[in-house]
């Protein structure tokens, strides 16, 4: 069996594929997947421009899709992988969904939940940050540099 | 011209109509409307059970619908009326939408944004709480009492 770090990187690569898809669509490149019992049950990327909807963050759509896949709105047994630290909105949704494990790539000093909503997650949730952080961050930096 | 307090109560009554619709559907009774230039451009109520989706709070749907109505994702010129103090998730969405005025009915000591995400709103947003608070709260209390 792989160790947790290797496994986290495998799933983060799937989230990165989603982030790439966002970039290809002209969206801020953030991707997310939800994993349950070793299976990816939801994949999503940021669609705020395409949908003209500030709530269409990768995590929000991944949570909605995962609940749909499971047929229940709570995701207690699942892990969310997302390329960038969730914002306050997404952290709130993660809390409501009772997700117990969150793995993110690069931190977000400007809008990340750690600063704006540090208690929004479920009290029993564990968080792992920094997985493939350089790759996750590079996608974002490249996106914003191209738009300057 | 009506004064602001009267006007706020008029729109909060429309949000209360939405909250009643939520209750009738077996949902936690929270309703919201978005007002732009004196016109209601979105109405929504909590649909978390119906949609099996923790993100389907009244405010989230109202923000999505209002952006749709306006054809732009920012709601700078709009006011959001909601019967219960927004949670961290909804406050985050309100912040992303750049809503500059938020009016809520009853406070939410357990999950309200003032405790969990006090800085999630836009820095220039003004907030008015306590509009028709007793009616907004009574709907909630009645709902939970019936379920005990």
PDB file of N, CA and C in Angstrom, chain B residues 88-137:
ATOM      1  N   UNK B  88     -20.950  31.374   7.433  1.00  0.00           N
ATOM      2  CA  UNK B  88     -19.635  31.687   6.858  1.00  0.00           C
ATOM      3  C   UNK B  88     -19.622  31.480   5.345  1.00  0.00           C
ATOM      4  N   UNK B  89     -20.223  30.390   4.889  1.00  0.00           N
ATOM      5  CA  UNK B  89     -20.263  30.118   3.450  1.00  0.00           C
ATOM      6  C   UNK B  89     -20.967  31.254   2.708  1.00  0.00           C
ATOM      7  N   UNK B  90     -22.142  31.608   3.201  1.00  0.00           N
ATOM      8  CA  UNK B  90     -22.922  32.643   2.512  1.00  0.00           C
ATOM      9  C   UNK B  90     -22.237  34.012   2.615  1.00  0.00           C
ATOM     10  N   UNK B  91     -21.630  34.293   3.750  1.00  0.00           N
ATOM     11  CA  UNK B  91     -20.906  35.556   3.896  1.00  0.00           C
ATOM     12  C   UNK B  91     -19.744  35.607   2.900  1.00  0.00           C
ATOM     13  N   UNK B  92     -19.083  34.478   2.686  1.00  0.00           N
ATOM     14  CA  UNK B  92     -18.017  34.418   1.700  1.00  0.00           C
ATOM     15  C   UNK B  92     -18.540  34.724   0.301  1.00  0.00           C
ATOM     16  N   UNK B  93     -19.674  34.143  -0.032  1.00  0.00           N
ATOM     17  CA  UNK B  93     -20.287  34.393  -1.342  1.00  0.00           C
ATOM     18  C   UNK B  93     -20.715  35.855  -1.469  1.00  0.00           C
ATOM     19  N   UNK B  94     -21.261  36.395  -0.397  1.00  0.00           N
ATOM     20  CA  UNK B  94     -21.674  37.809  -0.379  1.00  0.00           C
ATOM     21  C   UNK B  94     -20.454  38.706  -0.620  1.00  0.00           C
ATOM     22  N   UNK B  95     -19.344  38.318  -0.025  1.00  0.00           N
ATOM     23  CA  UNK B  95     -18.104  39.062  -0.229  1.00  0.00           C
ATOM     24  C   UNK B  95     -17.627  38.990  -1.676  1.00  0.00           C
ATOM     25  N   UNK B  96     -17.612  37.776  -2.258  1.00  0.00           N
ATOM     26  CA  UNK B  96     -17.180  37.630  -3.653  1.00  0.00           C
ATOM     27  C   UNK B  96     -18.084  38.421  -4.602  1.00  0.00           C
ATOM     28  N   UNK B  97     -19.379  38.449  -4.284  1.00  0.00           N
ATOM     29  CA  UNK B  97     -20.331  39.169  -5.148  1.00  0.00           C
ATOM     30  C   UNK B  97     -20.232  40.680  -4.965  1.00  0.00           C
ATOM     31  N   UNK B  98     -19.442  41.104  -3.980  1.00  0.00           N
ATOM     32  CA  UNK B  98     -19.242  42.526  -3.696  1.00  0.00           C
ATOM     33  C   UNK B  98     -20.540  43.241  -3.324  1.00  0.00           C
ATOM     34  N   UNK B  99     -21.442  42.511  -2.718  1.00  0.00           N
ATOM     35  CA  UNK B  99     -22.675  43.134  -2.229  1.00  0.00           C
ATOM     36  C   UNK B  99     -22.314  44.176  -1.180  1.00  0.00           C
ATOM     37  N   UNK B 100     -22.873  45.356  -1.330  1.00  0.00           N
ATOM     38  CA  UNK B 100     -22.480  46.447  -0.440  1.00  0.00           C
ATOM     39  C   UNK B 100     -23.457  46.661   0.710  1.00  0.00           C
ATOM     40  N   UNK B 101     -24.648  46.065   0.620  1.00  0.00           N
ATOM     41  CA  UNK B 101     -25.561  46.192   1.755  1.00  0.00           C
ATOM     42  C   UNK B 101     -26.247  44.856   2.006  1.00  0.00           C
ATOM     43  N   UNK B 102     -26.246  44.453   3.264  1.00  0.00           N
ATOM     44  CA  UNK B 102     -26.863  43.205   3.683  1.00  0.00           C
ATOM     45  C   UNK B 102     -27.812  43.535   4.831  1.00  0.00           C
ATOM     46  N   UNK B 103     -29.037  43.054   4.719  1.00  0.00           N
ATOM     47  CA  UNK B 103     -30.024  43.253   5.777  1.00  0.00           C
ATOM     48  C   UNK B 103     -30.510  41.879   6.209  1.00  0.00           C
ATOM     49  N   UNK B 104     -30.356  41.569   7.499  1.00  0.00           N
ATOM     50  CA  UNK B 104     -30.870  40.279   7.942  1.00  0.00           C
ATOM     51  C   UNK B 104     -31.872  40.452   9.083  1.00  0.00           C
ATOM     52  N   UNK B 105     -32.662  39.390   9.279  1.00  0.00           N
ATOM     53  CA  UNK B 105     -33.675  39.419  10.319  1.00  0.00           C
ATOM     54  C   UNK B 105     -33.085  39.023  11.662  1.00  0.00           C
ATOM     55  N   UNK B 106     -33.191  37.743  11.998  1.00  0.00           N
ATOM     56  CA  UNK B 106     -32.692  37.270  13.295  1.00  0.00           C
ATOM     57  C   UNK B 106     -31.220  36.892  13.228  1.00  0.00           C
ATOM     58  N   UNK B 107     -30.486  37.147  14.284  1.00  0.00           N
ATOM     59  CA  UNK B 107     -29.091  36.708  14.374  1.00  0.00           C
ATOM     60  C   UNK B 107     -29.018  35.196  14.558  1.00  0.00           C
ATOM     61  N   UNK B 108     -27.874  34.608  14.216  1.00  0.00           N
ATOM     62  CA  UNK B 108     -27.664  33.169  14.387  1.00  0.00           C
ATOM     63  C   UNK B 108     -26.410  32.978  15.231  1.00  0.00           C
ATOM     64  N   UNK B 109     -26.644  32.739  16.504  1.00  0.00           N
ATOM     65  CA  UNK B 109     -25.511  32.638  17.439  1.00  0.00           C
ATOM     66  C   UNK B 109     -24.671  31.404  17.167  1.00  0.00           C
ATOM     67  N   UNK B 110     -25.297  30.358  16.606  1.00  0.00           N
ATOM     68  CA  UNK B 110     -24.567  29.095  16.440  1.00  0.00           C
ATOM     69  C   UNK B 110     -23.726  29.027  15.177  1.00  0.00           C
ATOM     70  N   UNK B 111     -24.244  29.554  14.065  1.00  0.00           N
ATOM     71  CA  UNK B 111     -23.534  29.405  12.797  1.00  0.00           C
ATOM     72  C   UNK B 111     -23.351  30.713  12.046  1.00  0.00           C
ATOM     73  N   UNK B 112     -23.687  31.843  12.670  1.00  0.00           N
ATOM     74  CA  UNK B 112     -23.636  33.123  11.981  1.00  0.00           C
ATOM     75  C   UNK B 112     -22.223  33.564  11.614  1.00  0.00           C
ATOM     76  N   UNK B 113     -22.116  34.328  10.540  1.00  0.00           N
ATOM     77  CA  UNK B 113     -20.801  34.759  10.044  1.00  0.00           C
ATOM     78  C   UNK B 113     -20.100  35.691  11.016  1.00  0.00           C
ATOM     79  N   UNK B 114     -20.878  36.416  11.852  1.00  0.00           N
ATOM     80  CA  UNK B 114     -20.220  37.367  12.759  1.00  0.00           C
ATOM     81  C   UNK B 114     -19.235  36.653  13.670  1.00  0.00           C
ATOM     82  N   UNK B 115     -19.561  35.392  14.003  1.00  0.00           N
ATOM     83  CA  UNK B 115     -18.630  34.632  14.831  1.00  0.00           C
ATOM     84  C   UNK B 115     -17.592  33.884  13.989  1.00  0.00           C
ATOM     85  N   UNK B 116     -18.038  33.299  12.870  1.00  0.00           N
ATOM     86  CA  UNK B 116     -17.164  32.367  12.154  1.00  0.00           C
ATOM     87  C   UNK B 116     -16.387  32.963  10.984  1.00  0.00           C
ATOM     88  N   UNK B 117     -16.837  34.078  10.456  1.00  0.00           N
ATOM     89  CA  UNK B 117     -16.139  34.688   9.317  1.00  0.00           C
ATOM     90  C   UNK B 117     -16.416  36.189   9.294  1.00  0.00           C
ATOM     91  N   UNK B 118     -16.036  36.876  10.380  1.00  0.00           N
ATOM     92  CA  UNK B 118     -16.425  38.280  10.521  1.00  0.00           C
ATOM     93  C   UNK B 118     -15.864  39.184   9.433  1.00  0.00           C
ATOM     94  N   UNK B 119     -14.810  38.763   8.744  1.00  0.00           N
ATOM     95  CA  UNK B 119     -14.212  39.626   7.720  1.00  0.00           C
ATOM     96  C   UNK B 119     -14.501  39.144   6.300  1.00  0.00           C
ATOM     97  N   UNK B 120     -15.469  38.250   6.158  1.00  0.00           N
ATOM     98  CA  UNK B 120     -15.718  37.676   4.827  1.00  0.00           C
ATOM     99  C   UNK B 120     -16.444  38.648   3.897  1.00  0.00           C
ATOM    100  N   UNK B 121     -17.219  39.554   4.461  1.00  0.00           N
ATOM    101  CA  UNK B 121     -17.949  40.510   3.623  1.00  0.00           C
ATOM    102  C   UNK B 121     -16.986  41.515   2.996  1.00  0.00           C
ATOM    103  N   UNK B 122     -17.465  42.204   1.952  1.00  0.00           N
ATOM    104  CA  UNK B 122     -16.676  43.267   1.344  1.00  0.00           C
ATOM    105  C   UNK B 122     -16.373  44.332   2.411  1.00  0.00           C
ATOM    106  N   UNK B 123     -15.142  44.870   2.419  1.00  0.00           N
ATOM    107  CA  UNK B 123     -14.797  45.839   3.474  1.00  0.00           C
ATOM    108  C   UNK B 123     -15.731  47.058   3.513  1.00  0.00           C
ATOM    109  N   UNK B 124     -16.320  47.400   2.371  1.00  0.00           N
ATOM    110  CA  UNK B 124     -17.217  48.561   2.355  1.00  0.00           C
ATOM    111  C   UNK B 124     -18.688  48.193   2.559  1.00  0.00           C
ATOM    112  N   UNK B 125     -18.957  46.946   2.836  1.00  0.00           N
ATOM    113  CA  UNK B 125     -20.353  46.534   3.016  1.00  0.00           C
ATOM    114  C   UNK B 125     -20.927  47.089   4.309  1.00  0.00           C
ATOM    115  N   UNK B 126     -22.188  47.495   4.270  1.00  0.00           N
ATOM    116  CA  UNK B 126     -22.869  47.886   5.510  1.00  0.00           C
ATOM    117  C   UNK B 126     -23.912  46.815   5.815  1.00  0.00           C
ATOM    118  N   UNK B 127     -24.082  46.558   7.091  1.00  0.00           N
ATOM    119  CA  UNK B 127     -24.961  45.475   7.528  1.00  0.00           C
ATOM    120  C   UNK B 127     -25.998  46.024   8.486  1.00  0.00           C
ATOM    121  N   UNK B 128     -27.253  45.684   8.247  1.00  0.00           N
ATOM    122  CA  UNK B 128     -28.330  46.018   9.176  1.00  0.00           C
ATOM    123  C   UNK B 128     -28.948  44.708   9.656  1.00  0.00           C
ATOM    124  N   UNK B 129     -28.884  44.450  10.939  1.00  0.00           N
ATOM    125  CA  UNK B 129     -29.477  43.235  11.498  1.00  0.00           C
ATOM    126  C   UNK B 129     -30.722  43.572  12.303  1.00  0.00           C
ATOM    127  N   UNK B 130     -31.544  42.559  12.547  1.00  0.00           N
ATOM    128  CA  UNK B 130     -32.680  42.738  13.453  1.00  0.00           C
ATOM    129  C   UNK B 130     -33.972  43.235  12.817  1.00  0.00           C
ATOM    130  N   UNK B 131     -34.038  43.220  11.463  1.00  0.00           N
ATOM    131  CA  UNK B 131     -35.265  43.682  10.808  1.00  0.00           C
ATOM    132  C   UNK B 131     -36.319  42.557  10.852  1.00  0.00           C
ATOM    133  N   UNK B 132     -37.454  42.837  11.480  1.00  0.00           N
ATOM    134  CA  UNK B 132     -38.503  41.816  11.689  1.00  0.00           C
ATOM    135  C   UNK B 132     -37.921  40.551  12.327  1.00  0.00           C
ATOM    136  N   UNK B 133     -36.976  40.765  13.216  1.00  0.00           N
ATOM    137  CA  UNK B 133     -36.240  39.645  13.821  1.00  0.00           C
ATOM    138  C   UNK B 133     -37.162  38.642  14.510  1.00  0.00           C
ATOM    139  N   UNK B 134     -38.176  39.140  15.213  1.00  0.00           N
ATOM    140  CA  UNK B 134     -39.048  38.228  15.960  1.00  0.00           C
ATOM    141  C   UNK B 134     -39.782  37.266  15.025  1.00  0.00           C
ATOM    142  N   UNK B 135     -40.274  37.805  13.919  1.00  0.00           N
ATOM    143  CA  UNK B 135     -40.996  36.947  12.966  1.00  0.00           C
ATOM    144  C   UNK B 135     -40.057  35.946  12.306  1.00  0.00           C
ATOM    145  N   UNK B 136     -38.882  36.420  11.946  1.00  0.00           N
ATOM    146  CA  UNK B 136     -37.900  35.534  11.298  1.00  0.00           C
ATOM    147  C   UNK B 136     -37.478  34.403  12.230  1.00  0.00           C
ATOM    148  N   UNK B 137     -37.255  34.756  13.493  1.00  0.00           N
ATOM    149  CA  UNK B 137     -36.819  33.771  14.489  1.00  0.00           C
ATOM    150  C   UNK B 137     -37.942  32.793  14.823  1.00  0.00           C
TER     151      UNK B 137
END
